[in-house]
mmCIF file of C-alpha atoms in Angstrom:
data_model
loop_
_atom_site.group_PDB
_atom_site.id
_atom_site.type_symbol
_atom_site.label_atom_id
_atom_site.label_comp_id
_atom_site.label_asym_id
_atom_site.label_seq_id
_atom_site.Cartn_x
_atom_site.Cartn_y
_atom_site.Cartn_z
ATOM 1 C CA MET X 7 -118.258 112.629 208.636
ATOM 2 C CA SER X 8 -116.763 113.131 212.346
ATOM 3 C CA GLU X 9 -115.859 116.526 213.875
ATOM 4 C CA HIS X 10 -112.300 115.221 213.590
ATOM 5 C CA GLU X 11 -112.553 114.624 210.147
ATOM 6 C CA VAL X 12 -114.235 117.821 209.049
ATOM 7 C CA LEU X 13 -111.638 119.700 210.927
ATOM 8 C CA ASN X 14 -108.701 117.944 209.150
ATOM 9 C CA ALA X 15 -110.358 118.472 205.921
ATOM 10 C CA LEU X 16 -110.319 122.125 206.606
ATOM 11 C CA ARG X 17 -106.875 122.076 207.516
ATOM 12 C CA ASP X 18 -105.909 120.451 204.458
ATOM 13 C CA SER X 19 -108.094 122.557 202.015
ATOM 14 C CA LEU X 20 -107.565 126.436 202.670
ATOM 15 C CA ASP X 21 -104.093 127.129 201.595
ATOM 16 C CA ASP X 22 -104.909 129.184 198.954
ATOM 17 C CA ILE X 23 -108.503 130.508 199.596
ATOM 18 C CA THR X 24 -110.933 133.130 200.743
ATOM 19 C CA MET X 25 -113.145 132.218 203.339
ATOM 20 C CA SER X 26 -114.902 129.856 200.818
ATOM 21 C CA THR X 27 -113.103 128.528 197.778
ATOM 22 C CA PRO X 28 -114.503 126.159 195.041
ATOM 23 C CA VAL X 29 -114.059 122.373 195.952
ATOM 24 C CA GLU X 30 -112.295 121.832 192.661
ATOM 25 C CA ARG X 31 -109.617 124.148 193.664
ATOM 26 C CA ILE X 32 -109.337 122.742 196.909
ATOM 27 C CA GLU X 33 -108.850 119.227 195.802
ATOM 28 C CA ALA X 34 -106.243 120.445 193.109
ATOM 29 C CA ALA X 35 -104.434 122.094 195.687
ATOM 30 C CA GLY X 36 -104.594 119.065 198.159
ATOM 31 C CA ARG X 37 -103.141 116.791 195.020
ATOM 32 C CA ALA X 38 -100.249 119.389 194.573
ATOM 33 C CA ARG X 39 -99.542 119.443 198.354
ATOM 34 C CA ARG X 40 -99.384 115.479 198.491
ATOM 35 C CA ASN X 41 -96.937 115.468 195.485
ATOM 36 C CA ARG X 42 -94.835 117.785 197.137
ATOM 37 C CA ARG X 43 -94.820 115.949 200.236
ATOM 38 C CA ARG X 44 -93.603 112.835 198.736
ATOM 39 C CA LEU X 45 -90.770 114.514 196.981
ATOM 40 C CA VAL X 46 -89.391 116.040 199.729
ATOM 41 C CA GLY X 47 -90.400 113.112 202.268
ATOM 42 C CA THR X 48 -92.151 115.612 204.481
ATOM 43 C CA ALA X 49 -95.328 114.810 206.530
ATOM 44 C CA GLY X 50 -97.560 117.059 208.793
ATOM 45 C CA VAL X 51 -100.811 118.823 208.534
ATOM 46 C CA ALA X 52 -101.363 121.542 206.240
ATOM 47 C CA ALA X 53 -102.333 124.790 207.510
ATOM 48 C CA ALA X 54 -105.888 125.037 208.755
ATOM 49 C CA ALA X 55 -108.250 126.843 206.268
ATOM 50 C CA ALA X 56 -110.848 128.213 208.573
ATOM 51 C CA LEU X 57 -111.331 131.339 207.189
ATOM 52 C CA ALA X 58 -113.325 130.349 204.327
ATOM 53 C CA ILE X 59 -114.922 133.932 204.988
ATOM 54 C CA GLY X 60 -116.757 135.366 201.964
ATOM 55 C CA VAL X 61 -114.268 137.953 200.792
ATOM 56 C CA PRO X 62 -112.470 138.248 197.558
ATOM 57 C CA ALA X 63 -110.167 135.273 196.809
ATOM 58 C CA LEU X 64 -106.769 135.533 198.651
ATOM 59 C CA SER X 65 -104.028 136.308 196.433
ATOM 60 C CA ASN X 66 -100.662 134.645 196.156
ATOM 61 C CA PRO X 67 -98.028 137.378 196.342
ATOM 62 C CA SER X 68 -94.484 136.667 195.174
ATOM 63 C CA THR X 69 -93.176 137.730 198.503
ATOM 64 C CA ALA X 70 -94.452 137.533 201.934
ATOM 65 C CA PRO X 71 -97.153 139.664 203.168
ATOM 66 C CA PRO X 72 -96.677 143.030 204.747
ATOM 67 C CA SER X 73 -95.043 143.021 208.164
ATOM 68 C CA ALA X 74 -95.653 145.344 211.048
ATOM 69 C CA GLY X 75 -92.640 147.547 209.617
ATOM 70 C CA ASP X 76 -93.308 147.720 206.141
ATOM 71 C CA SER X 77 -93.890 150.705 203.756
ATOM 72 C CA ALA X 78 -97.317 151.197 205.118
ATOM 73 C CA GLY X 79 -95.826 152.216 208.475
ATOM 74 C CA ALA X 80 -96.426 150.691 211.861
ATOM 75 C CA GLY X 81 -99.182 152.179 213.893
ATOM 76 C CA SER X 82 -99.604 152.497 217.710
ATOM 77 C CA VAL X 83 -101.173 148.755 218.399
ATOM 78 C CA HIS X 84 -99.312 145.609 218.065
ATOM 79 C CA ILE X 85 -100.737 142.528 219.555
ATOM 80 C CA GLN X 86 -99.257 139.047 219.086
ATOM 81 C CA THR X 87 -100.227 135.712 220.367
ATOM 82 C CA ALA X 88 -99.436 132.238 219.287
ATOM 83 C CA ALA X 89 -102.369 132.352 216.976
ATOM 84 C CA TYR X 90 -102.348 135.737 215.366
ATOM 85 C CA THR X 91 -100.942 139.134 214.975
ATOM 86 C CA VAL X 92 -102.907 142.314 214.849
ATOM 87 C CA ASP X 93 -100.964 145.617 213.901
ATOM 88 C CA THR X 94 -102.496 149.059 213.065
ATOM 89 C CA LYS X 95 -100.814 150.964 210.141
ATOM 90 C CA LYS X 96 -100.202 154.743 209.697
ATOM 91 C CA ASP X 97 -102.503 154.647 206.527
ATOM 92 C CA GLY X 98 -105.330 153.848 208.946
ATOM 93 C CA THR X 99 -105.730 150.101 208.011
ATOM 94 C CA VAL X 100 -105.724 147.182 210.398
ATOM 95 C CA VAL X 101 -103.599 144.033 209.286
ATOM 96 C CA ALA X 102 -104.232 140.851 211.154
ATOM 97 C CA THR X 103 -102.263 137.634 210.276
ATOM 98 C CA TRP X 104 -102.801 134.440 211.883
ATOM 99 C CA ASP X 105 -101.437 130.800 211.646
ATOM 100 C CA LYS X 106 -104.506 128.887 210.483
ATOM 101 C CA ALA X 107 -103.740 125.680 212.352
ATOM 102 C CA ALA X 108 -104.398 127.739 215.617
ATOM 103 C CA TYR X 109 -107.116 129.854 214.380
ATOM 104 C CA PHE X 110 -109.815 127.986 215.681
ATOM 105 C CA SER X 111 -108.675 128.228 219.154
ATOM 106 C CA ASP X 112 -109.150 131.987 219.920
ATOM 107 C CA HIS X 113 -112.155 133.702 218.121
ATOM 108 C CA ALA X 114 -112.749 135.994 221.126
ATOM 109 C CA GLY X 115 -109.326 137.011 221.590
ATOM 110 C CA LEU X 116 -109.050 137.973 217.808
ATOM 111 C CA GLU X 117 -112.352 139.713 218.139
ATOM 112 C CA LYS X 118 -111.010 141.861 221.311
ATOM 113 C CA ALA X 119 -107.737 142.433 219.436
ATOM 114 C CA LEU X 120 -109.352 143.832 216.206
ATOM 115 C CA ARG X 121 -111.581 146.008 218.261
ATOM 116 C CA LYS X 122 -108.489 147.579 220.401
ATOM 117 C CA ALA X 123 -106.958 148.134 216.981
ATOM 118 C CA GLY X 124 -110.117 150.474 215.985
ATOM 119 C CA PHE X 125 -111.880 147.985 213.727
ATOM 120 C CA PRO X 126 -115.552 147.253 215.012
ATOM 121 C CA VAL X 127 -116.324 143.361 214.702
ATOM 122 C CA LEU X 128 -118.290 140.776 216.348
ATOM 123 C CA ILE X 129 -117.223 136.968 215.798
ATOM 124 C CA LYS X 130 -119.470 133.958 216.747
ATOM 125 C CA GLU X 131 -119.178 130.231 215.797
ATOM 126 C CA GLY X 132 -122.271 128.437 214.961
ATOM 127 C CA VAL X 133 -124.279 131.434 215.041
ATOM 128 C CA PHE X 134 -125.570 133.779 212.191
ATOM 129 C CA CYS X 135 -126.800 137.193 212.645
ATOM 130 C CA LYS X 136 -128.353 140.122 210.765
ATOM 131 C CA GLY X 137 -129.611 143.529 211.389
ATOM 132 C CA PRO X 138 -133.086 145.031 210.794
ATOM 133 C CA HIS X 139 -134.143 145.455 207.277
ATOM 134 C CA ASP X 140 -131.400 142.807 206.178
ATOM 135 C CA ASP X 141 -132.756 140.900 203.184
ATOM 136 C CA GLY X 142 -130.598 138.021 204.051
ATOM 137 C CA LYS X 143 -128.748 137.900 200.662
ATOM 138 C CA LEU X 144 -125.323 136.580 200.564
ATOM 139 C CA SER X 145 -122.915 136.059 197.895
ATOM 140 C CA PRO X 146 -121.993 132.334 197.012
ATOM 141 C CA SER X 147 -118.899 132.439 199.500
ATOM 142 C CA GLY X 148 -121.422 133.764 202.400
ATOM 143 C CA SER X 149 -120.786 137.503 202.167
ATOM 144 C CA GLY X 150 -123.402 140.269 202.530
ATOM 145 C CA PRO X 151 -123.190 143.509 200.727
ATOM 146 C CA GLY X 152 -120.218 145.935 201.662
ATOM 147 C CA VAL X 153 -118.046 143.360 203.133
ATOM 148 C CA SER X 154 -115.495 143.516 200.606
ATOM 149 C CA ASN X 155 -115.117 147.163 201.129
ATOM 150 C CA VAL X 156 -113.841 146.672 204.581
ATOM 151 C CA MET X 157 -111.899 143.397 204.444
ATOM 152 C CA LYS X 158 -109.428 141.934 202.041
ATOM 153 C CA GLY X 159 -106.993 138.990 202.306
ATOM 154 C CA GLU X 160 -103.968 137.344 200.841
ATOM 155 C CA LYS X 161 -101.865 134.299 201.767
ATOM 156 C CA SER X 162 -97.912 134.241 202.328
ATOM 157 C CA HIS X 163 -95.825 131.403 201.208
ATOM 158 C CA ASP X 164 -95.426 130.174 204.804
ATOM 159 C CA GLY X 165 -99.165 129.239 204.765
ATOM 160 C CA ARG X 166 -100.407 132.383 206.907
ATOM 161 C CA VAL X 167 -103.008 134.282 206.085
ATOM 162 C CA THR X 168 -103.247 137.886 206.228
ATOM 163 C CA PHE X 169 -106.431 140.318 206.265
ATOM 164 C CA THR X 170 -106.412 144.102 205.854
ATOM 165 C CA PHE X 171 -109.158 145.703 207.197
ATOM 166 C CA THR X 172 -110.265 149.377 206.816
ATOM 167 C CA PRO X 173 -112.399 150.768 209.387
ATOM 168 C CA ALA X 174 -112.676 154.115 207.530
ATOM 169 C CA ALA X 175 -114.898 152.144 204.944
ATOM 170 C CA MET X 176 -117.256 150.852 207.610
ATOM 171 C CA PRO X 177 -120.562 152.723 207.760
ATOM 172 C CA ALA X 178 -121.349 154.799 210.748
ATOM 173 C CA GLY X 179 -122.729 152.947 213.274
ATOM 174 C CA LYS X 180 -122.044 149.478 211.989
ATOM 175 C CA GLN X 181 -119.739 146.633 212.479
ATOM 176 C CA LEU X 182 -118.582 143.618 210.700
ATOM 177 C CA PHE X 183 -120.265 140.441 211.849
ATOM 178 C CA ILE X 184 -118.352 137.134 211.175
ATOM 179 C CA GLY X 185 -120.107 133.891 211.769
ATOM 180 C CA TYR X 186 -118.085 130.648 211.606
ATOM 181 C CA LEU X 187 -119.744 127.333 210.693
ATOM 182 C CA ASN X 188 -119.281 124.711 213.470
ATOM 183 C CA ALA X 189 -117.987 121.308 212.281
ATOM 184 C CA ALA X 190 -121.503 119.817 211.956
ATOM 185 C CA GLN X 191 -122.780 122.869 209.867
ATOM 186 C CA LEU X 192 -119.380 122.537 207.719
ATOM 187 C CA ALA X 193 -120.203 118.674 207.130
ATOM 188 C CA SER X 194 -123.998 119.771 206.379
ATOM 189 C CA VAL X 195 -122.835 122.202 203.607
ATOM 190 C CA HIS X 196 -119.886 120.376 202.394
ATOM 191 C CA MET X 197 -117.590 123.281 203.435
ATOM 192 C CA ASN X 198 -119.112 125.522 200.976
ATOM 193 C CA PRO X 199 -119.531 128.210 202.551
ATOM 194 C CA GLY X 200 -117.261 128.195 205.634
ATOM 195 C CA SER X 201 -118.518 131.406 207.172
ATOM 196 C CA VAL X 202 -120.937 134.129 206.900
ATOM 197 C CA GLU X 203 -119.973 137.831 206.964
ATOM 198 C CA ARG X 204 -122.619 140.740 207.078
ATOM 199 C CA ILE X 205 -122.250 144.570 208.057
ATOM 200 C CA VAL X 206 -124.563 144.854 210.906
ATOM 201 C CA PRO X 207 -125.516 147.636 213.393
ATOM 202 C CA ALA X 208 -122.746 148.194 215.994
ATOM 203 C CA ASP X 209 -125.785 148.553 218.646
ATOM 204 C CA GLY X 210 -129.135 147.660 218.697
ATOM 205 C CA PRO X 211 -131.124 144.193 218.363
ATOM 206 C CA LEU X 212 -129.726 141.470 215.991
ATOM 207 C CA THR X 213 -131.672 138.576 214.488
ATOM 208 C CA CYS X 214 -129.534 135.428 215.027
ATOM 209 C CA THR X 215 -130.181 131.754 214.045
ATOM 210 C CA THR X 216 -128.148 128.504 214.168
ATOM 211 C CA THR X 217 -129.126 127.597 210.723
ATOM 212 C CA PRO X 218 -126.412 127.877 208.364
ATOM 213 C CA PRO X 219 -126.560 129.187 204.912
ATOM 214 C CA PRO X 220 -127.431 126.945 202.212
ATOM 215 C CA GLU X 221 -124.571 124.964 200.318
ATOM 216 C CA HIS X 222 -123.081 126.500 197.357
ATOM 217 C CA HIS X 223 -122.467 124.224 194.604
ATOM 218 C CA TYR X 224 -119.795 125.607 192.188
ATOM 219 C CA ASN X 225 -120.122 124.932 188.616
#
């Protein structure tokens, strides 16, 4: 599978996912999407599904995801680019919403925006890091212990993905590491999982490798 084919497959797959969703669910979503396109005579690329991050499954709310002015209350940081929007909330959370099709283009920018909003994070592509005394265990979707406490996600009906980060839940001296598989790695694991997330030290040495996690086979 070429890099172009892998990325196209990702863009078509992750409209209703976490950072890693069972392939049967992806295929079913793809069939439903194709049927809708035939009915309305629409073409185009589905939103990219990069974030196959190992967090709890993205929910499907009946309304659009919270905006910067919702009941949670807007905070002091508002960063908006073509690819993503990052906002702080008065309840102490950080909300990041991005267009999945544009997400691949600016990992570094998103990392910088989240850090400016007060959420400690390190984002890499094709590289997977862990801290000292980390036994390396991951969930089937690629998440290490504690990740679901600091990061939760949902998708809106317009295909955008919203993640809520909770800085207060991050253990002292730690940060979230997100390692996205590159195109070749995604092909080698058949896009299951699509990324690795761990809680790692904010300072100090990390052990990093380019070897992706093993492919997870959903039953």
